[in-house]
Amino acid sequence: MRRHVIIAAAVGVAAVAGIGLLVVASQQGLLGGKAEQLLAQAIRAAQQTQWPEAQAALEELIATFPDSSAAVDALLKLGEVYAAQQQFVEARAMYRRLLEHFPDSSLVSRAQEHLGRVNVALLFSPIVTDLDAVHEVRPGDTLGKIASSSGTTVEFVKRANGLKSDVIRPQQKLKVPKGRFQILVDKSQRQLLLTQNNQFIKSYAIATGRDNSTPEGTFKVITKVPDPTWYSQGAVVPPDSPENILGSRWLGLDKKGYGIHGSADPAPISQQQTAGCVRMNNGDVEEIFAIVPIGTEVTIVN
């Protein structure tokens, strides 16, 4: 009888010890519990716009469990939390980290989409990053001259520096791009990719020509026209006409008759529906128009 009591006591002690180990393991994330708890905590806090609390939980998760499946979700969520607080440099770092360390994740496309929005927000903000330089205005400088030498547009320089007019003064410091912008059109993926010094900035949905009629090769932007008039088979279609298929912007290429333009149709851009040009949503083409200058290289691949 005494032997049975001792065995039962020993089993009880072992069970308690085992439960204790399970609790500790769960708290430390060894069973996946702690990481998931932190992620759930962060999501709840973010839903209530409690950004500091959400940020703290996500940063702890990523630091403690950097290779866990929960870390992938945490990187995306932390990028969103940073962006919501307009901490765009930090948000960009999270999205880049996700793309670099988890290239096979199902969240890659969402991370690229978020990264594109953050990159453009940074471009049009006064924040100077590794992709920017600071130009000190010299006597005789104009916004046009500065934009041209920096490989961008007057609109870009004004928006990035919060300028309300074209007036600038000597010794004034202006943020400008450090490198040239390029455009890659991928017909098979139906995407236009904007890069700066070969670094990803943003991708955009596009439509290309019916029957694969959009030409392939390397071209240059030679004209830029806001609110373009459409000349079609002898007809002149004004910018404000619903029949004008060019939308709000036209970037003409050095291949006659071809260009990148907006759309009069507010519906989502679809596959091959143009006569050979590259069509974008108006909001997207206006964004591109503000960034890239005449002379920008445009490469079109199948």
Coordinates of C-alpha atoms in Angstrom, one line a residue:
M1 CA 0.0 0.0 0.0
R2 CA 2.8 2.4 1.0
R3 CA 4.5 1.6 -2.3
H4 CA 1.4 2.6 -4.2
V5 CA 1.2 5.9 -2.3
I6 CA 4.8 6.7 -3.1
I7 CA 4.3 5.9 -6.8
A8 CA 1.1 8.0 -6.9
A9 CA 2.9 10.9 -5.2
A10 CA 5.8 10.6 -7.6
V11 CA 3.5 10.6 -10.6
G12 CA 1.7 13.7 -9.2
V13 CA 4.9 15.6 -8.7
A14 CA 6.0 14.7 -12.3
A15 CA 2.7 15.8 -13.7
V16 CA 2.9 19.1 -11.9
A17 CA 6.5 19.6 -13.1
G18 CA 5.4 18.7 -16.6
I19 CA 2.6 21.2 -16.6
G20 CA 5.1 23.8 -15.2
L21 CA 7.5 23.1 -18.1
L22 CA 4.6 23.4 -20.6
V23 CA 3.6 26.7 -19.2
V24 CA 7.2 28.0 -19.3
A25 CA 7.7 26.6 -22.8
S26 CA 4.4 28.3 -23.9
Q27 CA 5.5 31.6 -22.4
Q28 CA 8.8 31.4 -24.1
G29 CA 7.3 30.6 -27.5
L30 CA 8.8 27.1 -27.6
L31 CA 5.3 25.7 -28.4
G32 CA 4.3 28.6 -30.5
G33 CA 2.1 30.1 -27.9
K34 CA 4.0 33.3 -26.9
A35 CA 4.5 34.4 -30.5
E36 CA 0.8 33.9 -31.4
Q37 CA -0.2 35.7 -28.2
L38 CA 2.0 38.7 -29.1
L39 CA 0.6 38.8 -32.6
A40 CA -3.0 38.6 -31.3
Q41 CA -2.3 41.3 -28.8
A42 CA -0.8 43.6 -31.5
I43 CA -3.8 43.0 -33.8
R44 CA -6.2 44.0 -31.1
A45 CA -4.2 47.1 -30.2
A46 CA -4.0 48.1 -33.9
Q47 CA -7.7 47.7 -34.4
Q48 CA -8.2 50.2 -31.6
T49 CA -5.5 52.5 -33.1
Q50 CA -3.3 51.9 -30.0
W51 CA -0.2 52.2 -32.1
P52 CA 2.5 52.2 -29.4
E53 CA 1.1 49.1 -27.8
A54 CA 0.8 47.3 -31.1
Q55 CA 4.3 48.4 -32.1
A56 CA 5.8 47.1 -28.8
A57 CA 4.2 43.7 -29.1
L58 CA 5.2 43.3 -32.7
E59 CA 8.8 44.4 -32.1
E60 CA 9.1 41.9 -29.2
L61 CA 7.7 39.1 -31.4
I62 CA 10.1 39.8 -34.2
A63 CA 13.1 40.2 -31.9
T64 CA 12.3 37.0 -29.9
F65 CA 11.1 34.7 -32.7
P66 CA 12.7 36.1 -35.9
D67 CA 12.4 32.9 -37.9
S68 CA 8.9 31.9 -36.8
S69 CA 5.8 31.8 -39.1
A70 CA 4.3 34.5 -36.9
A71 CA 7.3 36.8 -37.6
V72 CA 6.2 37.0 -41.3
D73 CA 2.7 38.3 -40.2
A74 CA 4.4 40.5 -37.6
L75 CA 6.7 42.2 -40.2
L76 CA 3.7 43.0 -42.4
K77 CA 1.7 44.2 -39.5
L78 CA 4.5 46.3 -38.0
G79 CA 5.0 47.9 -41.4
E80 CA 1.4 48.9 -41.4
V81 CA 1.6 50.2 -37.8
Y82 CA 4.7 52.3 -38.7
A83 CA 3.0 53.6 -41.8
A84 CA -0.1 54.6 -39.8
Q85 CA 2.1 56.7 -37.7
Q86 CA 3.8 58.2 -40.8
Q87 CA 7.1 56.5 -39.8
F88 CA 7.7 55.6 -43.5
V89 CA 11.4 54.8 -43.2
E90 CA 10.7 52.2 -40.5
A91 CA 7.8 50.8 -42.5
R92 CA 9.9 50.5 -45.6
A93 CA 12.5 48.5 -43.6
M94 CA 9.9 46.0 -42.4
Y95 CA 8.5 45.4 -45.9
R96 CA 12.0 45.0 -47.3
R97 CA 13.0 42.6 -44.5
L98 CA 9.9 40.5 -45.2
L99 CA 10.7 40.3 -48.9
E100 CA 14.3 39.5 -48.3
H101 CA 14.0 36.9 -45.6
F102 CA 10.7 35.3 -46.6
P103 CA 10.6 35.4 -50.4
D104 CA 8.3 32.4 -50.6
S105 CA 5.7 33.7 -48.2
S106 CA 2.1 34.1 -49.4
L107 CA 2.4 37.7 -48.0
V108 CA 5.0 38.8 -50.6
S109 CA 2.5 40.4 -53.0
R110 CA 0.9 42.4 -50.1
A111 CA 4.3 43.4 -48.8
Q112 CA 5.3 44.7 -52.3
E113 CA 2.0 46.6 -52.6
H114 CA 2.5 48.2 -49.2
L115 CA 6.2 48.9 -50.0
G116 CA 5.2 50.7 -53.2
R117 CA 2.8 53.0 -51.3
V118 CA 5.4 53.7 -48.6
N119 CA 8.1 54.4 -51.2
V120 CA 6.0 57.0 -53.0
A121 CA 5.0 58.6 -49.7
L122 CA 8.7 58.9 -48.9
L123 CA 9.5 60.4 -52.4
F124 CA 6.9 63.1 -51.9
S125 CA 7.8 63.8 -48.3
P126 CA 10.7 66.1 -47.0
I127 CA 12.3 63.0 -45.4
V128 CA 15.8 62.5 -46.9
T129 CA 16.7 58.8 -47.4
D130 CA 19.5 56.8 -49.0
L131 CA 17.8 57.5 -52.4
D132 CA 17.9 61.2 -52.0
A133 CA 20.4 64.1 -52.0
V134 CA 20.2 67.7 -50.7
H135 CA 20.7 70.5 -53.2
E136 CA 21.7 73.9 -51.9
V137 CA 20.2 76.6 -54.1
R138 CA 22.8 78.8 -55.9
P139 CA 22.3 82.2 -57.5
G140 CA 20.7 81.6 -60.9
D141 CA 19.0 78.3 -60.0
T142 CA 15.4 77.7 -61.0
L143 CA 13.2 74.8 -60.1
G144 CA 13.3 73.7 -63.7
K145 CA 17.1 73.7 -63.8
I146 CA 17.3 71.8 -60.5
A147 CA 14.7 69.2 -61.5
S148 CA 16.4 68.6 -64.9
S149 CA 19.9 68.1 -63.3
S150 CA 18.4 65.8 -60.7
G151 CA 16.5 63.6 -63.2
T152 CA 13.0 64.5 -62.1
T153 CA 10.2 67.1 -62.4
V154 CA 9.4 70.5 -61.0
E155 CA 6.2 69.0 -59.5
F156 CA 8.3 66.4 -57.7
V157 CA 10.7 69.0 -56.2
K158 CA 7.8 71.2 -55.1
R159 CA 5.8 68.3 -53.5
A160 CA 8.9 66.8 -51.8
N161 CA 9.8 70.1 -50.3
G162 CA 6.4 71.5 -49.5
L163 CA 6.8 74.4 -51.9
K164 CA 3.6 76.4 -52.7
S165 CA 5.2 78.4 -55.5
D166 CA 8.2 78.4 -57.9
V167 CA 10.1 80.9 -55.8
I168 CA 13.4 79.7 -54.3
R169 CA 16.2 81.5 -52.7
P170 CA 20.0 81.1 -52.5
Q171 CA 21.2 78.8 -49.7
Q172 CA 17.8 77.2 -49.5
K173 CA 18.2 73.4 -49.1
L174 CA 16.0 71.2 -51.3
K175 CA 15.6 67.4 -51.3
V176 CA 16.1 65.9 -54.8
P177 CA 16.5 62.4 -56.1
K178 CA 20.0 60.9 -56.0
G179 CA 19.5 58.7 -59.1
R180 CA 17.6 58.4 -62.3
F181 CA 14.1 56.8 -62.5
Q182 CA 13.4 54.1 -65.0
I183 CA 10.3 52.4 -66.2
L184 CA 9.9 48.7 -67.0
V185 CA 6.7 47.5 -68.7
D186 CA 6.1 43.7 -68.4
K187 CA 3.3 42.8 -70.8
S188 CA 2.9 39.2 -69.6
Q189 CA 2.6 40.3 -65.9
R190 CA 0.5 43.3 -66.9
Q191 CA 2.6 45.5 -64.6
L192 CA 4.6 48.7 -65.0
L193 CA 7.5 48.8 -62.6
L194 CA 9.0 52.1 -61.5
T195 CA 12.6 51.9 -60.3
Q196 CA 15.3 54.4 -59.1
N197 CA 18.9 53.4 -59.8
N198 CA 17.5 49.9 -60.3
Q199 CA 15.9 49.8 -56.8
F200 CA 12.2 49.0 -56.7
I201 CA 9.9 51.9 -56.1
K202 CA 6.4 50.8 -57.0
S203 CA 4.5 48.5 -59.4
Y204 CA 1.3 49.5 -61.2
A205 CA -1.5 47.5 -63.0
I206 CA -1.6 48.2 -66.7
A207 CA -3.4 47.2 -69.9
T208 CA -1.5 46.7 -73.1
G209 CA -2.3 46.3 -76.8
R210 CA -4.7 43.8 -78.3
D211 CA -3.1 40.9 -80.1
N212 CA 0.2 41.7 -78.4
S213 CA 0.5 44.9 -80.4
T214 CA 2.5 46.9 -77.8
P215 CA 6.0 47.2 -79.1
E216 CA 8.9 45.7 -77.2
G217 CA 12.3 47.3 -76.8
T218 CA 13.9 50.3 -75.0
F219 CA 12.4 53.7 -75.6
K220 CA 12.4 57.2 -74.1
V221 CA 9.7 59.6 -72.9
I222 CA 9.8 62.5 -75.3
T223 CA 6.6 64.3 -74.5
K224 CA 4.4 64.8 -71.4
V225 CA 1.0 66.3 -71.8
P226 CA -1.5 66.9 -69.0
D227 CA -5.2 66.5 -69.9
P228 CA -4.3 65.5 -73.5
T229 CA -6.5 65.9 -76.6
W230 CA -7.1 62.7 -78.5
Y231 CA -6.7 62.8 -82.2
S232 CA -8.5 59.8 -83.6
Q233 CA -9.0 59.1 -87.3
G234 CA -9.4 62.8 -88.1
A235 CA -11.6 63.5 -85.1
V236 CA -10.4 65.8 -82.4
V237 CA -11.7 64.6 -79.0
P238 CA -11.2 67.3 -76.2
P239 CA -9.8 66.4 -72.8
D240 CA -13.1 66.7 -71.0
S241 CA -15.0 64.4 -73.4
P242 CA -16.1 61.0 -72.1
E243 CA -15.0 59.7 -75.5
N244 CA -11.4 60.7 -74.9
I245 CA -9.6 57.4 -74.1
L246 CA -6.3 59.0 -73.0
G247 CA -7.5 59.9 -69.5
S248 CA -5.7 62.6 -67.6
R249 CA -2.1 62.2 -68.7
W250 CA 0.0 61.3 -71.7
L251 CA 3.7 60.3 -71.8
G252 CA 4.7 59.9 -75.4
L253 CA 7.5 57.6 -76.4
D254 CA 10.1 58.0 -79.2
K255 CA 8.2 55.4 -81.2
K256 CA 5.6 57.4 -83.1
G257 CA 2.0 57.0 -81.9
Y258 CA 2.8 55.0 -78.8
G259 CA 2.9 56.1 -75.2
I260 CA 1.7 55.6 -71.6
H261 CA -1.6 57.2 -70.7
G262 CA -4.5 57.2 -68.4
S263 CA -8.0 55.9 -68.8
A264 CA -11.5 57.5 -69.2
D265 CA -13.0 54.3 -67.8
P266 CA -13.0 54.2 -64.0
A267 CA -13.3 50.4 -64.0
P268 CA -10.2 48.4 -63.1
I269 CA -7.5 48.1 -65.7
S270 CA -7.8 44.8 -67.6
Q271 CA -5.5 42.8 -69.9
Q272 CA -5.1 43.6 -73.6
Q273 CA -7.5 46.3 -74.6
T274 CA -5.6 49.1 -76.2
A275 CA -4.5 49.8 -79.8
G276 CA -0.8 49.4 -78.6
C277 CA -0.3 51.9 -75.9
V278 CA 0.2 51.3 -72.2
R279 CA -2.9 52.2 -70.3
M280 CA -3.0 53.0 -66.5
N281 CA -5.6 54.2 -64.1
N282 CA -5.7 58.0 -63.9
G283 CA -4.4 58.2 -60.3
D284 CA -1.5 55.9 -61.2
V285 CA -0.4 57.7 -64.4
E286 CA -0.7 61.1 -62.6
E287 CA 1.7 59.7 -59.9
I288 CA 4.2 58.6 -62.6
F289 CA 3.8 61.8 -64.5
A290 CA 4.8 63.8 -61.4
I291 CA 8.0 61.7 -60.8
V292 CA 9.6 61.0 -64.2
P293 CA 11.0 63.7 -66.5
I294 CA 11.3 63.8 -70.3
G295 CA 14.1 61.5 -71.3
T296 CA 13.2 58.7 -68.9
E297 CA 14.0 55.3 -70.2
V298 CA 11.1 52.9 -70.8
T299 CA 11.8 49.2 -71.4
I300 CA 9.0 47.0 -72.6
V301 CA 9.3 43.2 -72.4
N302 CA 6.9 40.4 -73.2

